[in-house]
Amino acid sequence: MEAGEGGSVAEKLESCGPMKEFEIIWLTKHVLKALDFLHSKNVIHHDIKPSNIVLMSTKAVVVDFGLSVQMTEETYIPRDIRGTE
């Protein structure tokens, strides 16, 4: 896997302050595309946050699948609280 040239969104916010509108739109498109792909494979990430989105030169990548779950054909009912602060 390629390294995140731009660091995480959390690192960018910490070093540069609030993002501009066009950056937010660009980022949102990439994250939604990633979530659409994951959901098409029946995967729930459970921990989307700025530190789990890595900026590349041409895309943003969702990382850290430690809390993710693969849904089965049964109805998915979370049995515990997931995510991090």
PDB file of C-alpha atoms in Angstrom:
ATOM      1  CA  MET A   1       0.000   0.000   0.000  1.00  0.00           C
ATOM      2  CA  GLU A   2       1.240   3.477  -0.814  1.00  0.00           C
ATOM      3  CA  ALA A   3       2.012   5.843   2.049  1.00  0.00           C
ATOM      4  CA  GLY A   4      -0.289   8.806   2.638  1.00  0.00           C
ATOM      5  CA  GLU A   5       1.694  11.700   1.205  1.00  0.00           C
ATOM      6  CA  GLY A   6      -0.596  14.289   2.766  1.00  0.00           C
ATOM      7  CA  GLY A   7      -1.092  12.624   6.140  1.00  0.00           C
ATOM      8  CA  SER A   8      -4.507  12.231   7.685  1.00  0.00           C
ATOM      9  CA  VAL A   9      -7.350  14.728   7.580  1.00  0.00           C
ATOM     10  CA  ALA A  10      -6.881  15.179  11.342  1.00  0.00           C
ATOM     11  CA  GLU A  11      -3.222  16.138  10.797  1.00  0.00           C
ATOM     12  CA  LYS A  12      -4.182  18.581   8.033  1.00  0.00           C
ATOM     13  CA  LEU A  13      -6.815  20.229  10.221  1.00  0.00           C
ATOM     14  CA  GLU A  14      -4.343  20.517  13.087  1.00  0.00           C
ATOM     15  CA  SER A  15      -1.587  22.054  10.968  1.00  0.00           C
ATOM     16  CA  CYS A  16      -3.634  24.153   8.508  1.00  0.00           C
ATOM     17  CA  GLY A  17      -6.904  24.892  10.293  1.00  0.00           C
ATOM     18  CA  PRO A  18     -10.348  24.595   8.712  1.00  0.00           C
ATOM     19  CA  MET A  19     -10.573  23.245   5.174  1.00  0.00           C
ATOM     20  CA  LYS A  20     -11.856  25.328   2.286  1.00  0.00           C
ATOM     21  CA  GLU A  21     -15.234  24.481   0.773  1.00  0.00           C
ATOM     22  CA  PHE A  22     -13.752  22.926  -2.392  1.00  0.00           C
ATOM     23  CA  GLU A  23     -11.475  20.724  -0.235  1.00  0.00           C
ATOM     24  CA  ILE A  24     -14.442  19.530   1.819  1.00  0.00           C
ATOM     25  CA  ILE A  25     -16.393  18.706  -1.350  1.00  0.00           C
ATOM     26  CA  TRP A  26     -13.396  16.832  -2.831  1.00  0.00           C
ATOM     27  CA  LEU A  27     -12.861  14.906   0.417  1.00  0.00           C
ATOM     28  CA  THR A  28     -16.548  14.089   0.844  1.00  0.00           C
ATOM     29  CA  LYS A  29     -16.756  12.649  -2.680  1.00  0.00           C
ATOM     30  CA  HIS A  30     -13.823  10.312  -2.014  1.00  0.00           C
ATOM     31  CA  VAL A  31     -15.092   9.169   1.388  1.00  0.00           C
ATOM     32  CA  LEU A  32     -18.600   8.545   0.053  1.00  0.00           C
ATOM     33  CA  LYS A  33     -17.159   6.576  -2.873  1.00  0.00           C
ATOM     34  CA  ALA A  34     -15.170   4.436  -0.410  1.00  0.00           C
ATOM     35  CA  LEU A  35     -18.205   3.876   1.818  1.00  0.00           C
ATOM     36  CA  ASP A  36     -20.338   2.981  -1.197  1.00  0.00           C
ATOM     37  CA  PHE A  37     -17.754   0.357  -2.182  1.00  0.00           C
ATOM     38  CA  LEU A  38     -17.537  -1.036   1.359  1.00  0.00           C
ATOM     39  CA  HIS A  39     -21.304  -1.233   1.683  1.00  0.00           C
ATOM     40  CA  SER A  40     -21.549  -2.982  -1.696  1.00  0.00           C
ATOM     41  CA  LYS A  41     -19.309  -5.662  -0.134  1.00  0.00           C
ATOM     42  CA  ASN A  42     -21.462  -5.722   3.032  1.00  0.00           C
ATOM     43  CA  VAL A  43     -18.733  -4.167   5.181  1.00  0.00           C
ATOM     44  CA  ILE A  44     -19.481  -1.622   7.899  1.00  0.00           C
ATOM     45  CA  HIS A  45     -16.424   0.442   8.903  1.00  0.00           C
ATOM     46  CA  HIS A  46     -17.630   1.632  12.348  1.00  0.00           C
ATOM     47  CA  ASP A  47     -14.865   4.223  12.844  1.00  0.00           C
ATOM     48  CA  ILE A  48     -14.994   6.966  10.217  1.00  0.00           C
ATOM     49  CA  LYS A  49     -13.207  10.019  11.597  1.00  0.00           C
ATOM     50  CA  PRO A  50     -10.589  12.530  10.376  1.00  0.00           C
ATOM     51  CA  SER A  51      -7.637  10.469  11.625  1.00  0.00           C
ATOM     52  CA  ASN A  52      -8.874   7.446   9.631  1.00  0.00           C
ATOM     53  CA  ILE A  53      -8.956   9.304   6.311  1.00  0.00           C
ATOM     54  CA  VAL A  54      -5.552   9.589   4.628  1.00  0.00           C
ATOM     55  CA  LEU A  55      -4.858  12.179   1.948  1.00  0.00           C
ATOM     56  CA  MET A  56      -3.041  11.080  -1.189  1.00  0.00           C
ATOM     57  CA  SER A  57      -2.008  13.290  -4.108  1.00  0.00           C
ATOM     58  CA  THR A  58      -5.087  12.389  -6.164  1.00  0.00           C
ATOM     59  CA  LYS A  59      -7.474  10.767  -3.684  1.00  0.00           C
ATOM     60  CA  ALA A  60      -8.489  10.310  -0.063  1.00  0.00           C
ATOM     61  CA  VAL A  61      -8.371   6.796   1.386  1.00  0.00           C
ATOM     62  CA  VAL A  62     -10.325   5.351   4.316  1.00  0.00           C
ATOM     63  CA  VAL A  63      -8.036   3.340   6.629  1.00  0.00           C
ATOM     64  CA  ASP A  64      -8.144   1.438   9.945  1.00  0.00           C
ATOM     65  CA  PHE A  65     -10.587  -1.411   9.582  1.00  0.00           C
ATOM     66  CA  GLY A  66     -10.008  -2.725  13.113  1.00  0.00           C
ATOM     67  CA  LEU A  67     -13.647  -2.200  14.138  1.00  0.00           C
ATOM     68  CA  SER A  68     -15.199  -3.098  10.783  1.00  0.00           C
ATOM     69  CA  VAL A  69     -17.634  -5.972  10.433  1.00  0.00           C
ATOM     70  CA  GLN A  70     -18.725  -8.120   7.511  1.00  0.00           C
ATOM     71  CA  MET A  71     -22.507  -8.302   7.431  1.00  0.00           C
ATOM     72  CA  THR A  72     -24.176 -11.604   6.734  1.00  0.00           C
ATOM     73  CA  GLU A  73     -27.551 -12.166   5.142  1.00  0.00           C
ATOM     74  CA  GLU A  74     -29.091 -11.932   8.594  1.00  0.00           C
ATOM     75  CA  THR A  75     -30.261  -8.544   9.795  1.00  0.00           C
ATOM     76  CA  TYR A  76     -27.333  -6.711  11.374  1.00  0.00           C
ATOM     77  CA  ILE A  77     -27.982  -5.526  14.933  1.00  0.00           C
ATOM     78  CA  PRO A  78     -25.020  -3.942  16.731  1.00  0.00           C
ATOM     79  CA  ARG A  79     -24.581  -5.597  20.113  1.00  0.00           C
ATOM     80  CA  ASP A  80     -22.100  -3.113  21.528  1.00  0.00           C
ATOM     81  CA  ILE A  81     -20.920   0.463  21.152  1.00  0.00           C
ATOM     82  CA  ARG A  82     -18.213   0.841  18.528  1.00  0.00           C
ATOM     83  CA  GLY A  83     -15.939   3.637  17.421  1.00  0.00           C
ATOM     84  CA  THR A  84     -13.298   5.735  19.109  1.00  0.00           C
ATOM     85  CA  GLU A  85     -13.239   9.236  20.490  1.00  0.00           C
TER      86      GLU A  85
END
